[in-house]
């Protein structure tokens, strides 16, 4: 059985005190990592403090992005070695907001995935279609291309350790959740793409999250689907209570 992963993506929200308060409030309440992985994806300036606060607990801390290079003249960027050095363990890659607003491409996402594994960071690789693409019946090919490009050149072991987040762009922050059937249909397709491109074992092992207006009221239904192994949650992850409810759902 694949272990579920509940990740709260705070995006560009919370001031420092609020971030610390959230971690203090949740770190001893999240369910054991044997049952579900609980992750908060926080803004860069808070990461060292949050990692320190969460140290020795069941809560993991992730970055929301990184550069693929080790170091150098990349003003404003953060490297994978910097994240690993301060104890970050997961990193979100290729979120649609970064693809749309910050020129992230399939190629950079792939470079970042390789860089993540070089530093023992677990990548949460985001894929998903726009509303226009869905209406044009292009969802499966768009997502397939994104998945294949992101995973290109990774070893079977690395693919097995990867997390893919299927986030239909039209469902992000809109209150419009994909139905659990719509979400599962795409997650099943992603698993098949991984199985065909890498191996049946990798397809079976890779964890696939759904993201897009997930909240305590709809999470059970989504997580009950055969190929959905967790959730990447924006808005509903900002409050400690709501995040804890999502984690509880992941442990059921
Ligand atoms: O983009 C998301 C998580 O990465 C989803 O955001 P919402 O849960 O706010 O729709």
PDB file of C-alpha atoms and ligand atoms in Angstrom:
ATOM      1  CA  UNK A   1       0.000   0.000   0.000  1.00  0.00           C
ATOM      2  CA  UNK A   2       1.274   3.442  -0.875  1.00  0.00           C
ATOM      3  CA  UNK A   3       1.535   5.771   2.087  1.00  0.00           C
ATOM      4  CA  UNK A   4      -0.463   8.967   1.669  1.00  0.00           C
ATOM      5  CA  UNK A   5       1.174  12.394   1.641  1.00  0.00           C
ATOM      6  CA  UNK A   6      -0.689  15.496   2.755  1.00  0.00           C
ATOM      7  CA  UNK A   7       1.196  18.648   1.846  1.00  0.00           C
ATOM      8  CA  UNK A   8       0.088  22.160   2.686  1.00  0.00           C
ATOM      9  CA  UNK A   9       1.358  24.657   0.145  1.00  0.00           C
ATOM     10  CA  UNK A  10       1.163  28.026   1.848  1.00  0.00           C
ATOM     11  CA  UNK A  11       2.247  29.853  -1.312  1.00  0.00           C
ATOM     12  CA  UNK A  12       3.108  33.518  -0.554  1.00  0.00           C
ATOM     13  CA  UNK A  13       1.124  33.676   2.670  1.00  0.00           C
ATOM     14  CA  UNK A  14       1.752  34.133   6.406  1.00  0.00           C
ATOM     15  CA  UNK A  15       4.120  36.390   8.266  1.00  0.00           C
ATOM     16  CA  UNK A  16       6.944  34.812  10.241  1.00  0.00           C
ATOM     17  CA  UNK A  17       5.123  34.732  13.588  1.00  0.00           C
ATOM     18  CA  UNK A  18       2.099  33.096  11.998  1.00  0.00           C
ATOM     19  CA  UNK A  19       4.243  30.450  10.341  1.00  0.00           C
ATOM     20  CA  UNK A  20       5.977  29.607  13.622  1.00  0.00           C
ATOM     21  CA  UNK A  21       2.657  29.514  15.470  1.00  0.00           C
ATOM     22  CA  UNK A  22       1.239  27.092  12.883  1.00  0.00           C
ATOM     23  CA  UNK A  23       4.158  24.698  13.273  1.00  0.00           C
ATOM     24  CA  UNK A  24       4.069  24.912  17.082  1.00  0.00           C
ATOM     25  CA  UNK A  25       0.369  24.148  16.978  1.00  0.00           C
ATOM     26  CA  UNK A  26       0.503  21.219  14.579  1.00  0.00           C
ATOM     27  CA  UNK A  27       3.879  19.520  15.065  1.00  0.00           C
ATOM     28  CA  UNK A  28       2.827  17.333  17.978  1.00  0.00           C
ATOM     29  CA  UNK A  29      -0.642  16.660  16.641  1.00  0.00           C
ATOM     30  CA  UNK A  30       0.084  15.320  13.183  1.00  0.00           C
ATOM     31  CA  UNK A  31      -0.302  11.590  12.797  1.00  0.00           C
ATOM     32  CA  UNK A  32       2.758   9.324  12.847  1.00  0.00           C
ATOM     33  CA  UNK A  33       4.757   9.230   9.625  1.00  0.00           C
ATOM     34  CA  UNK A  34       4.229   5.469   9.573  1.00  0.00           C
ATOM     35  CA  UNK A  35       0.624   6.212   8.625  1.00  0.00           C
ATOM     36  CA  UNK A  36       0.759   9.435   6.621  1.00  0.00           C
ATOM     37  CA  UNK A  37       3.409  11.970   5.647  1.00  0.00           C
ATOM     38  CA  UNK A  38       2.555  15.518   6.693  1.00  0.00           C
ATOM     39  CA  UNK A  39       4.405  18.331   4.977  1.00  0.00           C
ATOM     40  CA  UNK A  40       4.247  22.116   5.099  1.00  0.00           C
ATOM     41  CA  UNK A  41       5.621  23.984   2.094  1.00  0.00           C
ATOM     42  CA  UNK A  42       6.693  27.341   3.457  1.00  0.00           C
ATOM     43  CA  UNK A  43       8.269  30.538   2.082  1.00  0.00           C
ATOM     44  CA  UNK A  44      12.088  30.514   1.953  1.00  0.00           C
ATOM     45  CA  UNK A  45      12.849  32.946   4.816  1.00  0.00           C
ATOM     46  CA  UNK A  46      10.996  30.764   7.331  1.00  0.00           C
ATOM     47  CA  UNK A  47      12.529  27.425   6.401  1.00  0.00           C
ATOM     48  CA  UNK A  48      15.500  27.249   8.832  1.00  0.00           C
ATOM     49  CA  UNK A  49      13.332  28.151  11.817  1.00  0.00           C
ATOM     50  CA  UNK A  50      10.488  25.844  10.842  1.00  0.00           C
ATOM     51  CA  UNK A  51      12.858  22.929  10.223  1.00  0.00           C
ATOM     52  CA  UNK A  52      14.373  23.493  13.653  1.00  0.00           C
ATOM     53  CA  UNK A  53      10.958  23.707  15.338  1.00  0.00           C
ATOM     54  CA  UNK A  54       9.702  20.581  13.562  1.00  0.00           C
ATOM     55  CA  UNK A  55      12.887  18.623  14.193  1.00  0.00           C
ATOM     56  CA  UNK A  56      12.189  15.323  15.954  1.00  0.00           C
ATOM     57  CA  UNK A  57       8.449  15.513  15.189  1.00  0.00           C
ATOM     58  CA  UNK A  58       6.304  13.902  12.494  1.00  0.00           C
ATOM     59  CA  UNK A  59       5.955  17.142  10.536  1.00  0.00           C
ATOM     60  CA  UNK A  60       8.221  17.676   7.518  1.00  0.00           C
ATOM     61  CA  UNK A  61       9.128  20.993   5.952  1.00  0.00           C
ATOM     62  CA  UNK A  62       9.311  21.666   2.222  1.00  0.00           C
ATOM     63  CA  UNK A  63      10.380  24.494  -0.037  1.00  0.00           C
ATOM     64  CA  UNK A  64       8.012  25.711  -2.749  1.00  0.00           C
ATOM     65  CA  UNK A  65      10.691  25.975  -5.426  1.00  0.00           C
ATOM     66  CA  UNK A  66      14.458  25.995  -5.973  1.00  0.00           C
ATOM     67  CA  UNK A  67      17.031  26.538  -8.706  1.00  0.00           C
ATOM     68  CA  UNK A  68      18.732  23.550 -10.309  1.00  0.00           C
ATOM     69  CA  UNK A  69      22.285  24.916 -10.129  1.00  0.00           C
ATOM     70  CA  UNK A  70      24.532  24.421  -7.116  1.00  0.00           C
ATOM     71  CA  UNK A  71      25.660  28.000  -6.728  1.00  0.00           C
ATOM     72  CA  UNK A  72      26.709  30.984  -8.790  1.00  0.00           C
ATOM     73  CA  UNK A  73      25.468  34.199 -10.337  1.00  0.00           C
ATOM     74  CA  UNK A  74      21.714  33.607 -10.046  1.00  0.00           C
ATOM     75  CA  UNK A  75      20.515  36.632  -8.109  1.00  0.00           C
ATOM     76  CA  UNK A  76      17.467  35.933  -6.001  1.00  0.00           C
ATOM     77  CA  UNK A  77      17.607  32.152  -6.405  1.00  0.00           C
ATOM     78  CA  UNK A  78      17.974  29.388  -3.820  1.00  0.00           C
ATOM     79  CA  UNK A  79      19.980  26.236  -4.564  1.00  0.00           C
ATOM     80  CA  UNK A  80      19.220  22.598  -3.735  1.00  0.00           C
ATOM     81  CA  UNK A  81      22.334  22.382  -1.566  1.00  0.00           C
ATOM     82  CA  UNK A  82      21.151  25.356   0.488  1.00  0.00           C
ATOM     83  CA  UNK A  83      17.838  23.605   1.160  1.00  0.00           C
ATOM     84  CA  UNK A  84      19.484  20.292   2.028  1.00  0.00           C
ATOM     85  CA  UNK A  85      22.011  22.071   4.228  1.00  0.00           C
ATOM     86  CA  UNK A  86      19.315  23.530   6.477  1.00  0.00           C
ATOM     87  CA  UNK A  87      17.419  20.226   6.725  1.00  0.00           C
ATOM     88  CA  UNK A  88      14.588  20.704   4.239  1.00  0.00           C
ATOM     89  CA  UNK A  89      13.394  17.305   2.980  1.00  0.00           C
ATOM     90  CA  UNK A  90      10.842  17.949   0.204  1.00  0.00           C
ATOM     91  CA  UNK A  91      10.581  20.524  -2.567  1.00  0.00           C
ATOM     92  CA  UNK A  92       7.630  21.479  -4.768  1.00  0.00           C
ATOM     93  CA  UNK A  93       8.647  21.675  -8.425  1.00  0.00           C
ATOM     94  CA  UNK A  94       6.822  23.070 -11.431  1.00  0.00           C
ATOM     95  CA  UNK A  95       3.752  24.404  -9.664  1.00  0.00           C
ATOM     96  CA  UNK A  96       1.389  25.837 -12.284  1.00  0.00           C
ATOM     97  CA  UNK A  97       1.778  29.288 -10.748  1.00  0.00           C
ATOM     98  CA  UNK A  98       5.518  29.060 -11.398  1.00  0.00           C
ATOM     99  CA  UNK A  99       4.954  27.694 -14.896  1.00  0.00           C
ATOM    100  CA  UNK A 100       2.471  30.484 -15.707  1.00  0.00           C
ATOM    101  CA  UNK A 101       4.061  33.457 -13.977  1.00  0.00           C
ATOM    102  CA  UNK A 102       7.750  32.630 -13.633  1.00  0.00           C
ATOM    103  CA  UNK A 103       8.612  30.931 -16.904  1.00  0.00           C
ATOM    104  CA  UNK A 104       9.084  27.460 -15.426  1.00  0.00           C
ATOM    105  CA  UNK A 105       9.239  24.870 -18.232  1.00  0.00           C
ATOM    106  CA  UNK A 106       9.189  21.087 -18.479  1.00  0.00           C
ATOM    107  CA  UNK A 107      12.927  21.303 -19.069  1.00  0.00           C
ATOM    108  CA  UNK A 108      13.689  23.277 -15.909  1.00  0.00           C
ATOM    109  CA  UNK A 109      11.375  21.052 -13.886  1.00  0.00           C
ATOM    110  CA  UNK A 110      13.349  18.029 -15.104  1.00  0.00           C
ATOM    111  CA  UNK A 111      16.683  19.672 -14.222  1.00  0.00           C
ATOM    112  CA  UNK A 112      15.301  20.515 -10.791  1.00  0.00           C
ATOM    113  CA  UNK A 113      14.081  16.939 -10.255  1.00  0.00           C
ATOM    114  CA  UNK A 114      17.615  15.647 -10.945  1.00  0.00           C
ATOM    115  CA  UNK A 115      19.073  18.310  -8.645  1.00  0.00           C
ATOM    116  CA  UNK A 116      16.587  17.422  -5.895  1.00  0.00           C
ATOM    117  CA  UNK A 117      17.649  13.770  -5.888  1.00  0.00           C
ATOM    118  CA  UNK A 118      21.308  14.739  -5.940  1.00  0.00           C
ATOM    119  CA  UNK A 119      20.606  16.324  -2.537  1.00  0.00           C
ATOM    120  CA  UNK A 120      18.203  13.748  -1.123  1.00  0.00           C
ATOM    121  CA  UNK A 121      15.258  16.089  -1.457  1.00  0.00           C
ATOM    122  CA  UNK A 122      11.953  14.450  -2.389  1.00  0.00           C
ATOM    123  CA  UNK A 123      10.402  16.324  -5.308  1.00  0.00           C
ATOM    124  CA  UNK A 124       6.678  17.019  -5.424  1.00  0.00           C
ATOM    125  CA  UNK A 125       6.299  17.512  -9.168  1.00  0.00           C
ATOM    126  CA  UNK A 126       3.187  19.410 -10.239  1.00  0.00           C
ATOM    127  CA  UNK A 127       1.349  18.808 -13.499  1.00  0.00           C
ATOM    128  CA  UNK A 128      -2.082  19.806 -14.737  1.00  0.00           C
ATOM    129  CA  UNK A 129      -4.121  21.259 -17.562  1.00  0.00           C
ATOM    130  CA  UNK A 130      -5.830  24.606 -18.090  1.00  0.00           C
ATOM    131  CA  UNK A 131      -9.585  24.888 -18.559  1.00  0.00           C
ATOM    132  CA  UNK A 132      -9.122  25.486 -22.299  1.00  0.00           C
ATOM    133  CA  UNK A 133      -7.025  22.350 -22.579  1.00  0.00           C
ATOM    134  CA  UNK A 134      -9.617  20.311 -20.680  1.00  0.00           C
ATOM    135  CA  UNK A 135     -12.402  21.609 -22.884  1.00  0.00           C
ATOM    136  CA  UNK A 136     -10.349  20.753 -25.955  1.00  0.00           C
ATOM    137  CA  UNK A 137      -9.986  17.190 -24.632  1.00  0.00           C
ATOM    138  CA  UNK A 138      -6.249  17.594 -24.275  1.00  0.00           C
ATOM    139  CA  UNK A 139      -5.954  16.792 -20.565  1.00  0.00           C
ATOM    140  CA  UNK A 140      -4.434  13.357 -20.915  1.00  0.00           C
ATOM    141  CA  UNK A 141      -1.823  14.307 -23.510  1.00  0.00           C
ATOM    142  CA  UNK A 142      -0.834  17.519 -21.689  1.00  0.00           C
ATOM    143  CA  UNK A 143      -0.382  15.708 -18.401  1.00  0.00           C
ATOM    144  CA  UNK A 144       1.369  12.780 -20.063  1.00  0.00           C
ATOM    145  CA  UNK A 145       3.889  15.105 -21.737  1.00  0.00           C
ATOM    146  CA  UNK A 146       4.517  16.976 -18.473  1.00  0.00           C
ATOM    147  CA  UNK A 147       5.066  13.760 -16.509  1.00  0.00           C
ATOM    148  CA  UNK A 148       7.401  12.192 -19.077  1.00  0.00           C
ATOM    149  CA  UNK A 149       9.429  15.393 -19.383  1.00  0.00           C
ATOM    150  CA  UNK A 150       9.721  15.882 -15.639  1.00  0.00           C
ATOM    151  CA  UNK A 151      10.896  12.332 -14.981  1.00  0.00           C
ATOM    152  CA  UNK A 152      13.223  11.983 -17.991  1.00  0.00           C
ATOM    153  CA  UNK A 153      16.557  10.435 -17.081  1.00  0.00           C
ATOM    154  CA  UNK A 154      15.707   9.670 -13.463  1.00  0.00           C
ATOM    155  CA  UNK A 155      16.528   6.167 -12.232  1.00  0.00           C
ATOM    156  CA  UNK A 156      13.755   3.732 -11.405  1.00  0.00           C
ATOM    157  CA  UNK A 157      14.503   4.168  -7.682  1.00  0.00           C
ATOM    158  CA  UNK A 158      14.225   7.949  -8.032  1.00  0.00           C
ATOM    159  CA  UNK A 159      10.919   7.714  -9.868  1.00  0.00           C
ATOM    160  CA  UNK A 160       9.590   5.381  -7.175  1.00  0.00           C
ATOM    161  CA  UNK A 161      10.523   7.980  -4.546  1.00  0.00           C
ATOM    162  CA  UNK A 162       8.964  10.890  -6.455  1.00  0.00           C
ATOM    163  CA  UNK A 163       5.623  12.454  -5.695  1.00  0.00           C
ATOM    164  CA  UNK A 164       3.537  13.742  -8.578  1.00  0.00           C
ATOM    165  CA  UNK A 165       0.811  16.272  -7.830  1.00  0.00           C
ATOM    166  CA  UNK A 166      -2.002  16.420 -10.356  1.00  0.00           C
ATOM    167  CA  UNK A 167      -3.417  19.914 -10.066  1.00  0.00           C
ATOM    168  CA  UNK A 168      -5.915  20.927 -12.760  1.00  0.00           C
ATOM    169  CA  UNK A 169      -5.301  24.661 -13.077  1.00  0.00           C
ATOM    170  CA  UNK A 170      -9.014  25.440 -13.331  1.00  0.00           C
ATOM    171  CA  UNK A 171      -9.522  23.914  -9.860  1.00  0.00           C
ATOM    172  CA  UNK A 172      -6.794  25.860  -8.061  1.00  0.00           C
ATOM    173  CA  UNK A 173      -8.099  28.498  -5.689  1.00  0.00           C
ATOM    174  CA  UNK A 174     -11.412  28.589  -7.528  1.00  0.00           C
ATOM    175  CA  UNK A 175     -13.504  26.479  -5.190  1.00  0.00           C
ATOM    176  CA  UNK A 176     -14.123  24.212  -8.204  1.00  0.00           C
ATOM    177  CA  UNK A 177     -12.815  20.803  -7.256  1.00  0.00           C
ATOM    178  CA  UNK A 178     -12.460  18.188  -9.935  1.00  0.00           C
ATOM    179  CA  UNK A 179     -14.937  15.439  -9.127  1.00  0.00           C
ATOM    180  CA  UNK A 180     -13.219  12.514  -7.485  1.00  0.00           C
ATOM    181  CA  UNK A 181     -13.827  10.497 -10.671  1.00  0.00           C
ATOM    182  CA  UNK A 182     -12.304  13.215 -12.876  1.00  0.00           C
ATOM    183  CA  UNK A 183      -9.298  13.471 -10.564  1.00  0.00           C
ATOM    184  CA  UNK A 184      -8.833   9.720 -10.326  1.00  0.00           C
ATOM    185  CA  UNK A 185      -9.135   9.229 -14.065  1.00  0.00           C
ATOM    186  CA  UNK A 186      -6.138  11.492 -14.624  1.00  0.00           C
ATOM    187  CA  UNK A 187      -4.155  10.028 -11.707  1.00  0.00           C
ATOM    188  CA  UNK A 188      -4.742   6.523 -13.114  1.00  0.00           C
ATOM    189  CA  UNK A 189      -3.483   7.746 -16.469  1.00  0.00           C
ATOM    190  CA  UNK A 190      -0.373   9.264 -14.847  1.00  0.00           C
ATOM    191  CA  UNK A 191       0.366   5.946 -13.143  1.00  0.00           C
ATOM    192  CA  UNK A 192       0.097   4.150 -16.482  1.00  0.00           C
ATOM    193  CA  UNK A 193       2.373   6.717 -18.125  1.00  0.00           C
ATOM    194  CA  UNK A 194       4.991   6.091 -15.414  1.00  0.00           C
ATOM    195  CA  UNK A 195       4.565   2.317 -15.723  1.00  0.00           C
ATOM    196  CA  UNK A 196       5.030   2.462 -19.514  1.00  0.00           C
ATOM    197  CA  UNK A 197       7.891   4.968 -19.445  1.00  0.00           C
ATOM    198  CA  UNK A 198       9.830   3.523 -16.505  1.00  0.00           C
ATOM    199  CA  UNK A 199       8.556   0.195 -15.146  1.00  0.00           C
ATOM    200  CA  UNK A 200       5.470  -1.463 -13.725  1.00  0.00           C
ATOM    201  CA  UNK A 201       7.082  -1.332 -10.271  1.00  0.00           C
ATOM    202  CA  UNK A 202       7.700   2.394 -10.589  1.00  0.00           C
ATOM    203  CA  UNK A 203       4.124   2.974 -11.736  1.00  0.00           C
ATOM    204  CA  UNK A 204       2.893   1.057  -8.736  1.00  0.00           C
ATOM    205  CA  UNK A 205       5.152   2.849  -6.246  1.00  0.00           C
ATOM    206  CA  UNK A 206       4.999   6.489  -7.355  1.00  0.00           C
ATOM    207  CA  UNK A 207       2.693   8.562  -5.198  1.00  0.00           C
ATOM    208  CA  UNK A 208       0.192  10.782  -6.948  1.00  0.00           C
ATOM    209  CA  UNK A 209      -1.510  13.609  -5.108  1.00  0.00           C
ATOM    210  CA  UNK A 210      -4.522  15.569  -6.211  1.00  0.00           C
ATOM    211  CA  UNK A 211      -4.552  19.332  -5.696  1.00  0.00           C
ATOM    212  CA  UNK A 212      -7.174  22.000  -6.383  1.00  0.00           C
ATOM    213  CA  UNK A 213      -9.672  23.261  -3.806  1.00  0.00           C
ATOM    214  CA  UNK A 214      -9.132  20.305  -1.475  1.00  0.00           C
ATOM    215  CA  UNK A 215     -10.697  20.882   1.929  1.00  0.00           C
ATOM    216  CA  UNK A 216     -11.798  18.814   4.934  1.00  0.00           C
ATOM    217  CA  UNK A 217     -15.282  18.469   3.397  1.00  0.00           C
ATOM    218  CA  UNK A 218     -14.116  16.785   0.172  1.00  0.00           C
ATOM    219  CA  UNK A 219     -10.821  15.159   1.123  1.00  0.00           C
ATOM    220  CA  UNK A 220     -12.239  11.760   2.187  1.00  0.00           C
ATOM    221  CA  UNK A 221     -13.981  11.277  -1.117  1.00  0.00           C
ATOM    222  CA  UNK A 222     -10.866  12.222  -3.083  1.00  0.00           C
ATOM    223  CA  UNK A 223      -8.544  10.044  -1.003  1.00  0.00           C
ATOM    224  CA  UNK A 224     -10.869   7.057  -1.311  1.00  0.00           C
ATOM    225  CA  UNK A 225     -10.062   6.870  -5.027  1.00  0.00           C
ATOM    226  CA  UNK A 226      -7.820   4.056  -6.249  1.00  0.00           C
ATOM    227  CA  UNK A 227      -4.976   6.167  -7.616  1.00  0.00           C
ATOM    228  CA  UNK A 228      -5.005   9.247  -5.385  1.00  0.00           C
ATOM    229  CA  UNK A 229      -2.323   9.002  -2.713  1.00  0.00           C
ATOM    230  CA  UNK A 230      -2.654  12.317  -0.999  1.00  0.00           C
ATOM    231  CA  UNK A 231      -3.339  15.983  -1.501  1.00  0.00           C
ATOM    232  CA  UNK A 232      -1.432  19.171  -2.219  1.00  0.00           C
ATOM    233  CA  UNK A 233      -3.509  21.829  -0.549  1.00  0.00           C
ATOM    234  CA  UNK A 234      -3.373  25.605  -0.789  1.00  0.00           C
ATOM    235  CA  UNK A 235      -6.097  27.626   0.953  1.00  0.00           C
ATOM    236  CA  UNK A 236      -7.294  24.922   3.341  1.00  0.00           C
ATOM    237  CA  UNK A 237      -3.763  24.313   4.619  1.00  0.00           C
ATOM    238  CA  UNK A 238      -3.371  27.790   6.054  1.00  0.00           C
ATOM    239  CA  UNK A 239      -5.310  27.106   9.252  1.00  0.00           C
ATOM    240  CA  UNK A 240      -3.844  24.590  11.680  1.00  0.00           C
ATOM    241  CA  UNK A 241      -7.201  22.947  12.432  1.00  0.00           C
ATOM    242  CA  UNK A 242      -8.063  22.437   8.829  1.00  0.00           C
ATOM    243  CA  UNK A 243      -4.562  21.113   8.005  1.00  0.00           C
ATOM    244  CA  UNK A 244      -4.809  18.642  10.890  1.00  0.00           C
ATOM    245  CA  UNK A 245      -8.184  17.427   9.640  1.00  0.00           C
ATOM    246  CA  UNK A 246      -6.662  16.799   6.214  1.00  0.00           C
ATOM    247  CA  UNK A 247      -3.800  14.867   7.796  1.00  0.00           C
ATOM    248  CA  UNK A 248      -6.278  12.777   9.797  1.00  0.00           C
ATOM    249  CA  UNK A 249      -8.103  11.973   6.577  1.00  0.00           C
ATOM    250  CA  UNK A 250      -4.824  10.849   5.035  1.00  0.00           C
ATOM    251  CA  UNK A 251      -4.272   8.383   7.869  1.00  0.00           C
ATOM    252  CA  UNK A 252      -7.666   6.664   7.546  1.00  0.00           C
TER     253      UNK A 252
HETATM  254  O1  LIG B   1      -2.300  25.077  -5.886  1.00  0.00           O
HETATM  255  C1  LIG B   1      -2.704  24.395  -4.962  1.00  0.00           C
HETATM  256  C2  LIG B   1      -1.772  23.680  -4.088  1.00  0.00           C
HETATM  257  O2  LIG B   1      -0.481  23.679  -4.605  1.00  0.00           O
HETATM  258  C3  LIG B   1      -4.148  24.276  -4.684  1.00  0.00           C
HETATM  259  O3  LIG B   1      -4.573  25.456  -4.097  1.00  0.00           O
HETATM  260  P1  LIG B   1      -6.049  25.512  -3.437  1.00  0.00           P
HETATM  261  O4  LIG B   1      -6.116  24.331  -2.494  1.00  0.00           O
HETATM  262  O5  LIG B   1      -6.081  26.826  -2.733  1.00  0.00           O
HETATM  263  O6  LIG B   1      -7.014  25.382  -4.556  1.00  0.00           O
END
